[in-house]
Short mmCIF file of C-alpha atoms in Angstrom, two decimals:
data_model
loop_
_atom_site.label_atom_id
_atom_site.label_comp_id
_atom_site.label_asym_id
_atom_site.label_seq_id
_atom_site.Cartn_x
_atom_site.Cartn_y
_atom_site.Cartn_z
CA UNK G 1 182.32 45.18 22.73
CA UNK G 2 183.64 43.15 19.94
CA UNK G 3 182.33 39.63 19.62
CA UNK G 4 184.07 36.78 17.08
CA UNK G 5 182.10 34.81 14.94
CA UNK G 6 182.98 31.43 12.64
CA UNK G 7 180.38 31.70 10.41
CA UNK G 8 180.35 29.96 7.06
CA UNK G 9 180.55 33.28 5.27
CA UNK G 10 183.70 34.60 6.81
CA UNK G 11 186.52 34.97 4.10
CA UNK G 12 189.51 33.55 4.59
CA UNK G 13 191.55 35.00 2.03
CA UNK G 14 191.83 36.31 -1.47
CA UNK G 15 188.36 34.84 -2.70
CA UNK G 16 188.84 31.67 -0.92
CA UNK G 17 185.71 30.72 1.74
CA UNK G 18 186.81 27.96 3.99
CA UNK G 19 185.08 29.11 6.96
CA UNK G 20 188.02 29.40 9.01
CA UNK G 21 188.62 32.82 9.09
CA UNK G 22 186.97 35.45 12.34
CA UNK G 23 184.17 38.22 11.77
CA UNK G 24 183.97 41.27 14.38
CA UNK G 25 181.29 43.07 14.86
CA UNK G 26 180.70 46.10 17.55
CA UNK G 27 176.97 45.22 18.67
CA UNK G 28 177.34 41.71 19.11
CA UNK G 29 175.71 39.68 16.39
CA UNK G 30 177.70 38.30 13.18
CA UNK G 31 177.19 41.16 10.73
CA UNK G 32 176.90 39.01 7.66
CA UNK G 33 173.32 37.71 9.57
CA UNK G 34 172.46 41.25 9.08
CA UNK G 35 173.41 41.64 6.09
CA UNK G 36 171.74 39.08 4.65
CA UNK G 37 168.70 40.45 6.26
CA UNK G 38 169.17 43.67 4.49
CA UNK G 39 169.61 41.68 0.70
CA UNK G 40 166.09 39.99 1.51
CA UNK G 41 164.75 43.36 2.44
CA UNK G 42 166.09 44.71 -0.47
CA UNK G 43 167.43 47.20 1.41
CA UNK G 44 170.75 48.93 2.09
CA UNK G 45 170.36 50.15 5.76
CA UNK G 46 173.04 52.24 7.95
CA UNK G 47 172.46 52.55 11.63
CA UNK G 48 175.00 55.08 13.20
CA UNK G 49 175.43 57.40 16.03
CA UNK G 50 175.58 61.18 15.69
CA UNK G 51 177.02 62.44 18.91
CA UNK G 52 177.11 62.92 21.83
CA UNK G 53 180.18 64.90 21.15
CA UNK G 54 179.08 65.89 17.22
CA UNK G 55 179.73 69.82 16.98
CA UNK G 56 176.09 70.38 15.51
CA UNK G 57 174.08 68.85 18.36
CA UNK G 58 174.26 71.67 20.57
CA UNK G 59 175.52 69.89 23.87
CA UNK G 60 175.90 66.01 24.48
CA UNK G 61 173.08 64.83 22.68
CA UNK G 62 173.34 61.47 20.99
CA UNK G 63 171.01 60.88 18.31
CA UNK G 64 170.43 57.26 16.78
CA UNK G 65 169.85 57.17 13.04
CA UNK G 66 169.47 54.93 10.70
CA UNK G 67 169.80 55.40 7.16
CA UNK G 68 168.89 54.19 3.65
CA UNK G 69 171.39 55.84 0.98
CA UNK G 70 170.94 59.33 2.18
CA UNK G 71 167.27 59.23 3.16
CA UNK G 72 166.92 58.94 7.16
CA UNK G 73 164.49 55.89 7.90
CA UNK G 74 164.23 56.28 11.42
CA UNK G 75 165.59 59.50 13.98
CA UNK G 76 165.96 58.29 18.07
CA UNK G 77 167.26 61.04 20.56
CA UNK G 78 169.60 59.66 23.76
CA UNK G 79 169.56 62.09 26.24
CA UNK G 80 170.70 62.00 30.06
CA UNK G 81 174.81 62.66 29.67
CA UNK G 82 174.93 65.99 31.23
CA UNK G 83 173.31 64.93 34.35
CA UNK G 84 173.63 67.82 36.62
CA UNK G 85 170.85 66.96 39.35
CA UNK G 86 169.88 70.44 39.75
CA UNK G 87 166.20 69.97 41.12
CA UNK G 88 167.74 67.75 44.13
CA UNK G 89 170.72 69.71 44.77
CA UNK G 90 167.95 72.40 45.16
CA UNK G 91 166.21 70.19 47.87
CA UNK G 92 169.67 70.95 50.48
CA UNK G 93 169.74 74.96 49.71
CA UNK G 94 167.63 77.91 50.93
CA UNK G 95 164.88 79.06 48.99
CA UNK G 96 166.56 81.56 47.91
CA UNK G 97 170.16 79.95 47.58
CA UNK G 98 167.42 77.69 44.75
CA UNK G 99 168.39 80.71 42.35
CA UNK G 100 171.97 80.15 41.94
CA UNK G 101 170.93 76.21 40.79
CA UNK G 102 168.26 76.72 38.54
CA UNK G 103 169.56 80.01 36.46
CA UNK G 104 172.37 77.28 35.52
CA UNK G 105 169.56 74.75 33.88
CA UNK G 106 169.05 76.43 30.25
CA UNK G 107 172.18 78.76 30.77
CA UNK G 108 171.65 80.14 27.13
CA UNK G 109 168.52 81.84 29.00
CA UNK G 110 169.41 81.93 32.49
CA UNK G 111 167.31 84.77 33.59
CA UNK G 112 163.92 83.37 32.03
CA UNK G 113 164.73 80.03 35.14
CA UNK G 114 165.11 82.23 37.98
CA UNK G 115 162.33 84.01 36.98
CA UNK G 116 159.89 81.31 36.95
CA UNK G 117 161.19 79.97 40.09
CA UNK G 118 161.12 82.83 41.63
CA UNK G 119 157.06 83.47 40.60
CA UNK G 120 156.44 80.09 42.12
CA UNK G 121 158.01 80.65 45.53
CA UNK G 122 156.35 83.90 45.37
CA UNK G 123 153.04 82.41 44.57
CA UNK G 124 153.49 80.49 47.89
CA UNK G 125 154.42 83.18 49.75
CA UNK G 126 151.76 84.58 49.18
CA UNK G 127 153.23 87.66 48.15
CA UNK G 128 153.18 88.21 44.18
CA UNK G 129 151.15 91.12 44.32
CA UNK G 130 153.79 92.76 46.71
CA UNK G 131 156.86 92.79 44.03
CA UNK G 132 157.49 96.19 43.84
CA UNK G 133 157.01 97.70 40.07
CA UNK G 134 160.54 98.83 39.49
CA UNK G 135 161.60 94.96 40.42
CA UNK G 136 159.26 93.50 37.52
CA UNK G 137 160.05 96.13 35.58
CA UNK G 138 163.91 94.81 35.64
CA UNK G 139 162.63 91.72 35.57
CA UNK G 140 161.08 91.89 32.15
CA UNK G 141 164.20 94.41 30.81
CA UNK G 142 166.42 91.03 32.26
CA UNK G 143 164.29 88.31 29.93
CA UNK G 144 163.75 90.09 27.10
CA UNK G 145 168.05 90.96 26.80
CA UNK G 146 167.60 87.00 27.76
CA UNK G 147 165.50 86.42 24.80
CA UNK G 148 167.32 88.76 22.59
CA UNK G 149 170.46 86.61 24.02
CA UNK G 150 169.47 83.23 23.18
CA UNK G 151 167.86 83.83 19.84
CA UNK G 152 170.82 84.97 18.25
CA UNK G 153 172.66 82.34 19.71
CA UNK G 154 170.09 80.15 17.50
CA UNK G 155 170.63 81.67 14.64
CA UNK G 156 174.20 82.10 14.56
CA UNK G 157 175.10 78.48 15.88
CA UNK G 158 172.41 77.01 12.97
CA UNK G 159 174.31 79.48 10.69
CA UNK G 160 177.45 77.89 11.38
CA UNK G 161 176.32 74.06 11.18
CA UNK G 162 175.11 75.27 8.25
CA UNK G 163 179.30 76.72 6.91
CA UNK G 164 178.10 80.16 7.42
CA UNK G 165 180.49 81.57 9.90
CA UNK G 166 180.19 84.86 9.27
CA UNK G 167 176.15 84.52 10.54
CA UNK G 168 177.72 83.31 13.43
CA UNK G 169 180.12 85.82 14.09
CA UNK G 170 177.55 88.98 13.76
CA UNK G 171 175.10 87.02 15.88
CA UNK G 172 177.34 86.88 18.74
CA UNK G 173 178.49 90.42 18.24
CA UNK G 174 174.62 91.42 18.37
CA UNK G 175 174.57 88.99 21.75
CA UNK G 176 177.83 90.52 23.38
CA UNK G 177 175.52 94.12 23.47
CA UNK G 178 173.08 92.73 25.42
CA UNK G 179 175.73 91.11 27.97
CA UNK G 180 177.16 94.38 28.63
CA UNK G 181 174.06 96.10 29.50
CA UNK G 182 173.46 92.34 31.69
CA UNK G 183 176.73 92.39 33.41
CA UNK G 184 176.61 96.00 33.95
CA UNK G 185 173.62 96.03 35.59
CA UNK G 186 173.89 92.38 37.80
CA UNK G 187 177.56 92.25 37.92
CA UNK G 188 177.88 88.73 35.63
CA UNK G 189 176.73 88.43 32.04
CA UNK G 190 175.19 84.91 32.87
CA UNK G 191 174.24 82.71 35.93
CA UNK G 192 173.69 85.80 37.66
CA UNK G 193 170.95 84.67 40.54
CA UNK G 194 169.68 88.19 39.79
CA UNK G 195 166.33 88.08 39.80
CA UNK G 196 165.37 86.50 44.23
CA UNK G 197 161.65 85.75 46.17
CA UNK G 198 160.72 88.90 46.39
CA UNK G 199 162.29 91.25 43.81
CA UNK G 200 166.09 91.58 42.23
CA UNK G 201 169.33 91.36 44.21
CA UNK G 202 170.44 94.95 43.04
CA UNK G 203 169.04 98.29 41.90
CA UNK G 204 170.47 99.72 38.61
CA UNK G 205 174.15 101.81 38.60
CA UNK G 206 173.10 105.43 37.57
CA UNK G 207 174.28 105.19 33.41
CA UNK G 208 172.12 102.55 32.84
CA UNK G 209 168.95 103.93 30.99
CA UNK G 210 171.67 105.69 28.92
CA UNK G 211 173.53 102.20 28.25
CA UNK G 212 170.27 100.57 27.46
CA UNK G 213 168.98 103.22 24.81
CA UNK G 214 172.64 103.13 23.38
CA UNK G 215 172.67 99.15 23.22
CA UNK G 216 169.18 99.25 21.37
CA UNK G 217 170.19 100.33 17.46
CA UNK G 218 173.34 98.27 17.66
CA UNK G 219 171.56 95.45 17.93
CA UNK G 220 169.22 96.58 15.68
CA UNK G 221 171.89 96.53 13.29
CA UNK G 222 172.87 93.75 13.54
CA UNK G 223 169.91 92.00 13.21
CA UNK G 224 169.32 93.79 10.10
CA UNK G 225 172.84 92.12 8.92
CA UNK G 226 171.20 88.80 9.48
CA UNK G 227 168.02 89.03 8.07
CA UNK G 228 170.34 90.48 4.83
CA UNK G 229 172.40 87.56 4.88
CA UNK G 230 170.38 84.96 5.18
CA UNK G 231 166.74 85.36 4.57
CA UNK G 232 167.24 86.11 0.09
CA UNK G 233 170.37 83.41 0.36
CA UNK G 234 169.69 81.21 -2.46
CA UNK G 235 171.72 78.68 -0.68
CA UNK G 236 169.80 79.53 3.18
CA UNK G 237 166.40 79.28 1.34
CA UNK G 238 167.21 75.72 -0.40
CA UNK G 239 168.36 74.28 2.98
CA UNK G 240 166.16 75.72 5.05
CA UNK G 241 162.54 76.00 2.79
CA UNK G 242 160.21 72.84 3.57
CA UNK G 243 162.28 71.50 5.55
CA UNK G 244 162.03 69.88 8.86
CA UNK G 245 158.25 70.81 8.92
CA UNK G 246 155.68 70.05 12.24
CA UNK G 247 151.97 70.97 11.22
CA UNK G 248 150.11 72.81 13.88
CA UNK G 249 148.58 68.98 15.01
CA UNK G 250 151.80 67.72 15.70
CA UNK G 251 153.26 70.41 17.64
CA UNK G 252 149.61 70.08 19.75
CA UNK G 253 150.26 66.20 20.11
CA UNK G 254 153.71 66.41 21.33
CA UNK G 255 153.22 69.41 23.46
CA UNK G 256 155.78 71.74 21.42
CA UNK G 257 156.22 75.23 22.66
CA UNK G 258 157.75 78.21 21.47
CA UNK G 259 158.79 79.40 17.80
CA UNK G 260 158.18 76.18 16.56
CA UNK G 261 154.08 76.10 17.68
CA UNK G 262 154.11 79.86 16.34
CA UNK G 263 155.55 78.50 13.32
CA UNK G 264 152.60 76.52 12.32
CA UNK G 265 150.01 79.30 13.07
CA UNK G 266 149.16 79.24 17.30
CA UNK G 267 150.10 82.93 18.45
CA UNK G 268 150.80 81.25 22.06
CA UNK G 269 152.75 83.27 24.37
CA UNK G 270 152.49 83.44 27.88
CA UNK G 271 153.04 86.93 27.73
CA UNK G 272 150.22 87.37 25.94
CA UNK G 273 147.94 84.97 27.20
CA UNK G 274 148.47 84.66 30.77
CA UNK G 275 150.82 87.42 31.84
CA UNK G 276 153.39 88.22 34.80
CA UNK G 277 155.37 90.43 36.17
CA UNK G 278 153.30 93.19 34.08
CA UNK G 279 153.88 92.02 30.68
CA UNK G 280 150.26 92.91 30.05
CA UNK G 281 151.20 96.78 30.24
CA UNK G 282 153.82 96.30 27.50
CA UNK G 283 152.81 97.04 23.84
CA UNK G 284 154.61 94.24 21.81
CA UNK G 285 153.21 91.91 18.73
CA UNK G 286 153.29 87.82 18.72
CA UNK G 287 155.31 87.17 15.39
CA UNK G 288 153.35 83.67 13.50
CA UNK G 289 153.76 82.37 10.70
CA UNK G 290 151.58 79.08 9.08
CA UNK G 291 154.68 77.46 6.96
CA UNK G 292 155.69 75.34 9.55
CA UNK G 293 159.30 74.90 8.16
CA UNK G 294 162.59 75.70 9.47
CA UNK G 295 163.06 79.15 7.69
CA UNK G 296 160.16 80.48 9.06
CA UNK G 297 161.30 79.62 12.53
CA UNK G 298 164.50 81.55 11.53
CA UNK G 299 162.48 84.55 10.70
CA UNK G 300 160.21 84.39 13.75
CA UNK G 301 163.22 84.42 16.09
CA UNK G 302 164.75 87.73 14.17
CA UNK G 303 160.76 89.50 14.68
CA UNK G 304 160.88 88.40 17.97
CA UNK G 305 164.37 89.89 18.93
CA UNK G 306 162.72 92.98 16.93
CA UNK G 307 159.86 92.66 19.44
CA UNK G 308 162.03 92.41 22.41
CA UNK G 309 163.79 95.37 21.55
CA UNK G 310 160.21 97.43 21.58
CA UNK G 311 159.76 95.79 24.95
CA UNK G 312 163.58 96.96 26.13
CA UNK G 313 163.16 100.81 25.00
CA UNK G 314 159.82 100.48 27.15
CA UNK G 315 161.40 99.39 30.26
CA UNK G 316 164.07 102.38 29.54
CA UNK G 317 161.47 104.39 30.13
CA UNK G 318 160.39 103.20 33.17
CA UNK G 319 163.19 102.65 34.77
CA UNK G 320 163.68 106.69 34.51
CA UNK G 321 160.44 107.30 35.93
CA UNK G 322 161.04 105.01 38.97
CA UNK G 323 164.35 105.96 39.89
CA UNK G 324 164.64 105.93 43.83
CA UNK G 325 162.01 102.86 44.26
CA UNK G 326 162.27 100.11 45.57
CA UNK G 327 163.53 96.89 44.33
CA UNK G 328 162.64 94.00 46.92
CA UNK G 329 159.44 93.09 48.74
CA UNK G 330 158.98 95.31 52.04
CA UNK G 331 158.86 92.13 54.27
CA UNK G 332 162.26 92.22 55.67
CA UNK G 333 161.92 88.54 56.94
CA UNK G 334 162.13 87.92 52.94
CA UNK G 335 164.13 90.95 51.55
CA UNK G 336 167.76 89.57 51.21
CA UNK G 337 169.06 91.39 53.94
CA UNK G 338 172.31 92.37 51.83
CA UNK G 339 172.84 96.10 50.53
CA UNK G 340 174.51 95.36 46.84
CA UNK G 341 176.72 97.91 45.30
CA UNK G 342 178.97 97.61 42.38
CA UNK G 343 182.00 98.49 42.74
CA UNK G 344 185.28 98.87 41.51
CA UNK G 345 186.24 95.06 42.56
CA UNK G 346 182.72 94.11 41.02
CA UNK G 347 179.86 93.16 42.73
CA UNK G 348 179.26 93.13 46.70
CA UNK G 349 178.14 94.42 50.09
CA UNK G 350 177.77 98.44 49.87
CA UNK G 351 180.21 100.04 52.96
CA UNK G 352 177.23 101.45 54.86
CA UNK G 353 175.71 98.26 54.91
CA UNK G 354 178.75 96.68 56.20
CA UNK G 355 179.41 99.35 58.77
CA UNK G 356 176.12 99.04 60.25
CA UNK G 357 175.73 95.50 60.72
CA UNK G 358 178.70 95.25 61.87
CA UNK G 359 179.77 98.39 63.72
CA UNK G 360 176.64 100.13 64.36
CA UNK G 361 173.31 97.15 65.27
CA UNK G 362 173.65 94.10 67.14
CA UNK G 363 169.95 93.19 65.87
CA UNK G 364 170.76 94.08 62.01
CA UNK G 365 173.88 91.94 62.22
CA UNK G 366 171.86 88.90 64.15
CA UNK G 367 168.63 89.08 61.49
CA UNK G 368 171.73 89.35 58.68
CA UNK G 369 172.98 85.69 59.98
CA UNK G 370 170.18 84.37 60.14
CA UNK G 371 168.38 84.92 57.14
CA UNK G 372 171.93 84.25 55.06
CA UNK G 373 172.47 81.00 57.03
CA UNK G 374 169.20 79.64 57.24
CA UNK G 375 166.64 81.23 55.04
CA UNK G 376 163.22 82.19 55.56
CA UNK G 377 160.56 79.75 55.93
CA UNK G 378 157.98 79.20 53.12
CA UNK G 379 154.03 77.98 53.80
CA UNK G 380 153.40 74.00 53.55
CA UNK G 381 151.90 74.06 49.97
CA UNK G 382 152.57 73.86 46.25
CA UNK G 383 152.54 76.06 43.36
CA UNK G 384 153.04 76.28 39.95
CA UNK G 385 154.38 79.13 37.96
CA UNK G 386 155.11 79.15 33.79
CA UNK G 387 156.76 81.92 32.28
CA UNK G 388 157.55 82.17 28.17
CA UNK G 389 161.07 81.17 27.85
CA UNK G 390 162.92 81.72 24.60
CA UNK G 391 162.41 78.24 23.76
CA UNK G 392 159.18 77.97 24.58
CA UNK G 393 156.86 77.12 27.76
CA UNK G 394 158.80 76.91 31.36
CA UNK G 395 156.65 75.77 33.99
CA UNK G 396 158.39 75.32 37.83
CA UNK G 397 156.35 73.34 40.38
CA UNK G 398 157.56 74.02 44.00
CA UNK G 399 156.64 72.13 47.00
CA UNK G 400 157.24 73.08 50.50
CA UNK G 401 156.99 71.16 53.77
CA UNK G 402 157.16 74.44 55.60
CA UNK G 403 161.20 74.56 56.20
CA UNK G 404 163.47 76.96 54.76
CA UNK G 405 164.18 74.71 51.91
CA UNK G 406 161.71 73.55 48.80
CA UNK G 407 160.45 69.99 49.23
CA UNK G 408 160.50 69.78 45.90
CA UNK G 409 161.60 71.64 42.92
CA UNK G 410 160.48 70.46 39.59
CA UNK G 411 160.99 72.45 35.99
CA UNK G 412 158.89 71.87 32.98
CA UNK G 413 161.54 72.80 30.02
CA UNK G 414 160.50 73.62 26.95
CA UNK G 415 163.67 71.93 25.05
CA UNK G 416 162.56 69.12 26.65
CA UNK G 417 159.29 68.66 25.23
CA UNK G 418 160.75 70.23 22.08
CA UNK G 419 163.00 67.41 21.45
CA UNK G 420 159.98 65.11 20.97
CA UNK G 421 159.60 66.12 17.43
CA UNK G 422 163.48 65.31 16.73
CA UNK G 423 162.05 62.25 14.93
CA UNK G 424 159.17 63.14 13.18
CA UNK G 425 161.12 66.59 12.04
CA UNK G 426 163.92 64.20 10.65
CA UNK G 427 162.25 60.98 9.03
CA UNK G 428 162.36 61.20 5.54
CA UNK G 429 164.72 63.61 4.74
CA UNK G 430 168.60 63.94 4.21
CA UNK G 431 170.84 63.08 6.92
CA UNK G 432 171.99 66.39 6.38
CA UNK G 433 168.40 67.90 6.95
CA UNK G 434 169.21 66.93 10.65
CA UNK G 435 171.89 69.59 11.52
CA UNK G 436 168.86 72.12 10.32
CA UNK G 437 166.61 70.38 12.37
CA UNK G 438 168.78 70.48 16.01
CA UNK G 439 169.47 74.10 15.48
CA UNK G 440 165.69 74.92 14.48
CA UNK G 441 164.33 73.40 17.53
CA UNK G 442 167.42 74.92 19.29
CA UNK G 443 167.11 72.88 21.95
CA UNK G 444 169.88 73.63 25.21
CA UNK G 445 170.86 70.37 27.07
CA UNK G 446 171.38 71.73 30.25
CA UNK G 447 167.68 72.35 30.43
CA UNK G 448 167.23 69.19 28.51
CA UNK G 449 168.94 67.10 31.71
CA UNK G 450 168.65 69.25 34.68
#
């Protein structure tokens, strides 16, 4: 809102001061108040707004700076525009219905929020020692092409901030190899409410070991490309080197998850240190490093996708072993009562399913209804459930009153709690250093504002 001002420093005209003449301002004091502040200060300060619509703040995130020359004096971080409500939308849906909300939250690494959620229902249930070991097993194949996913998403978006398209561009050719082994096996390559209480919504089409084992060295590749292209870049290593650093004491004070807590010398992973869905039967490293800086978070995200890919070519070879077991819990007043198949329209009911419930078994077509329509009821209780996301630490706390619908649904994002640092990551260097700061905490907004 503009405001006018007749102040006795307004000029009227070509080096003539009569005091006549308007000032406007756009926050609503008479700007020549503050600059006469900033002359006693000795100071020549900038306050401006980068974002919410800036291209290198990954989603609507408005950041506050303020500026002296090109030094930044003080970094704020406005979040709240994306606003989706998912954890009370989740409140008026089945349990299981929950899925399709919260795989939308951090939709970079969709399958990492249903799995968490998922756990935590589970946990309630009281049935997370009944997941059948094929179902974990695609559980952990699903997060780790998750993780693979959203990592090079990470480093090919900072690439770009950064006028490096072509980082960009082989990123997201590496990404599009693990969305066709994704989409292949769930029938969408994201938001796929794959992973349900109880186990997965579908069993695996008969090529897909093959497609897996044939998906691993083309990724491979092109993470080698990356690590080529950037990691000896005299012009990567003097943007990146010392900058936007977070000592192991900071990340500990502002709860900071993820690359950026490995980065400064904690091998924390919940993988590692409290495990699920059999991720203590996998043989994979932790990837740490003790610079602390933004190009050793870019290298820890390439290991890790390394890593992953160990992790993927181990679930390969499970998945061949178990072929023919089962993929959801035994309970069938939990199983979803649905037969998947994929088909040539895509994904949905399997014919034999659909001739027996509705040709063949009064009572399979009744429990069918019901369990659609109203869901199964979960224990009066809470639980909590954390699994390593991409980003870091995702914790889900789920309530239930006893109805067929969570009380309460809360989610513990690490972007959240990443963003935090924003401001000690930024003060004191370029404004420029803040583009290498977003995409190094790499930070999703949907997960941000739930």
């Amino acid at each position: 809102m503009t405001t006018e001002s007749t102040s006795p420093h307004a000029t009227a005209g070509l080096g003539e001061d009569d005091g006549s003449a308007p000032e406007f301002t756009v926050f609503g004091g008479d700007w020549s108040d503050a600059a006469e502040e900033a002359a006693r200060l000795g100071e020549q300060r900038l306050v401006f707004n980068m974002g919410p619509q800036h291209p290198s703040t990954h989603g609507v995130l408005r950041i506050m700076l303020e500026v002296e020359g090109e030094t930044v004096t003080e970094c704020r971080a406005g979040i709240g525009y994306l606003h989706t409500g998912i954890e009370k939308n989740m409140e008026f849906r089945t349990w299981t219905q929950g899925v399709t909300f919260c795989t939308r939250m951090d939709y970079v690494a969709s399958m990492a929020n249903e799995a968490v959620y998922c756990l935590g229902v589970e946990k309630l249930l009281g049935i997370t020692d009944d997941i059948p070991d094929r179902a974990n097993v695609l559980r952990v194949l699903m997060q780790e092409l998750t993780r693979i996913g959203s990592h090079l998403v990470a480093i090919g978006t900072g690439g770009n901030e950064l006028g490096a398209t072509t980082v960009m561009t082989t990123a997201f050719i590496g990404r599009e190899e693990t969305f066709k082994v994704i989409e292949h096996i769930t029938g969408l390559r994201t938001n796929n409410a794959y992973i349900r209480p109880g186990g997965v919504a579908i069993d695996t089409p008969d090529d897909s070991v093959a497609m897996i084992r044939a998906m691993i060295p083309k990724v491979k590749q092109r993470l080698d490309e990356l690590a080529l292209l950037q990691l000896e870049n005299p012009i990567f290593k003097g943007r990146l080197k010392g900058v936007a650093k977070l000592d192991l004491a900071a990340c500990m004070a502002l709860g900071v998850t993820g690359p950026i807590l490995r980065s400064a010398g904690l091998p924390y992973d919940l993988r590692k240190t409290e495990p699920y869905s059999g991720y203590e039967t996998y043989d994979f490293q932790v990837p740490t490093s003790t610079d602390a800086d933004a190009y050793s978070r870019v290298v820890l995200r390439l290991e890790e996708c390394y890593e992953s890919l160990k992790i993927v070519a181990q679930c390969a070879d499970r998945l061949e072993a178990s072929v023919g077991e089962p993929v959801m819990v035994a309970d069938k007043k939990i199983a979803w009562p649905a037969q998947l198949s994929v088909g040539s329209d895509g994904q949905g009911n399997s014919a034999e399913h659909i001739r027996h419930i509705m040709g063949e078994s009064m009572e399979a077509l009744i429990h069918h209804f019901k369990l659609v329509t109203e869901g199964f009821p979960v224990p009066a209780g809470q639980a909590y459930a954390a699994v390593e996301n991409p980003k870091g630490l995702l914790g889900c706390h789920v309530v239930s009153d006893g109805g067929t619908k969570p009380w309460r649904a809360h989610f513990r994002d690490p972007g959240f709690n990443n963003l935090q640092a924003l401001s000690m990551l930024t003060q004191g260097g370029q404004v420029a250093d803040v583009v290498v700061a977003i995409a190094t905490i790499d930070m999703v907004l949907g997960g941000v504002d739930r």
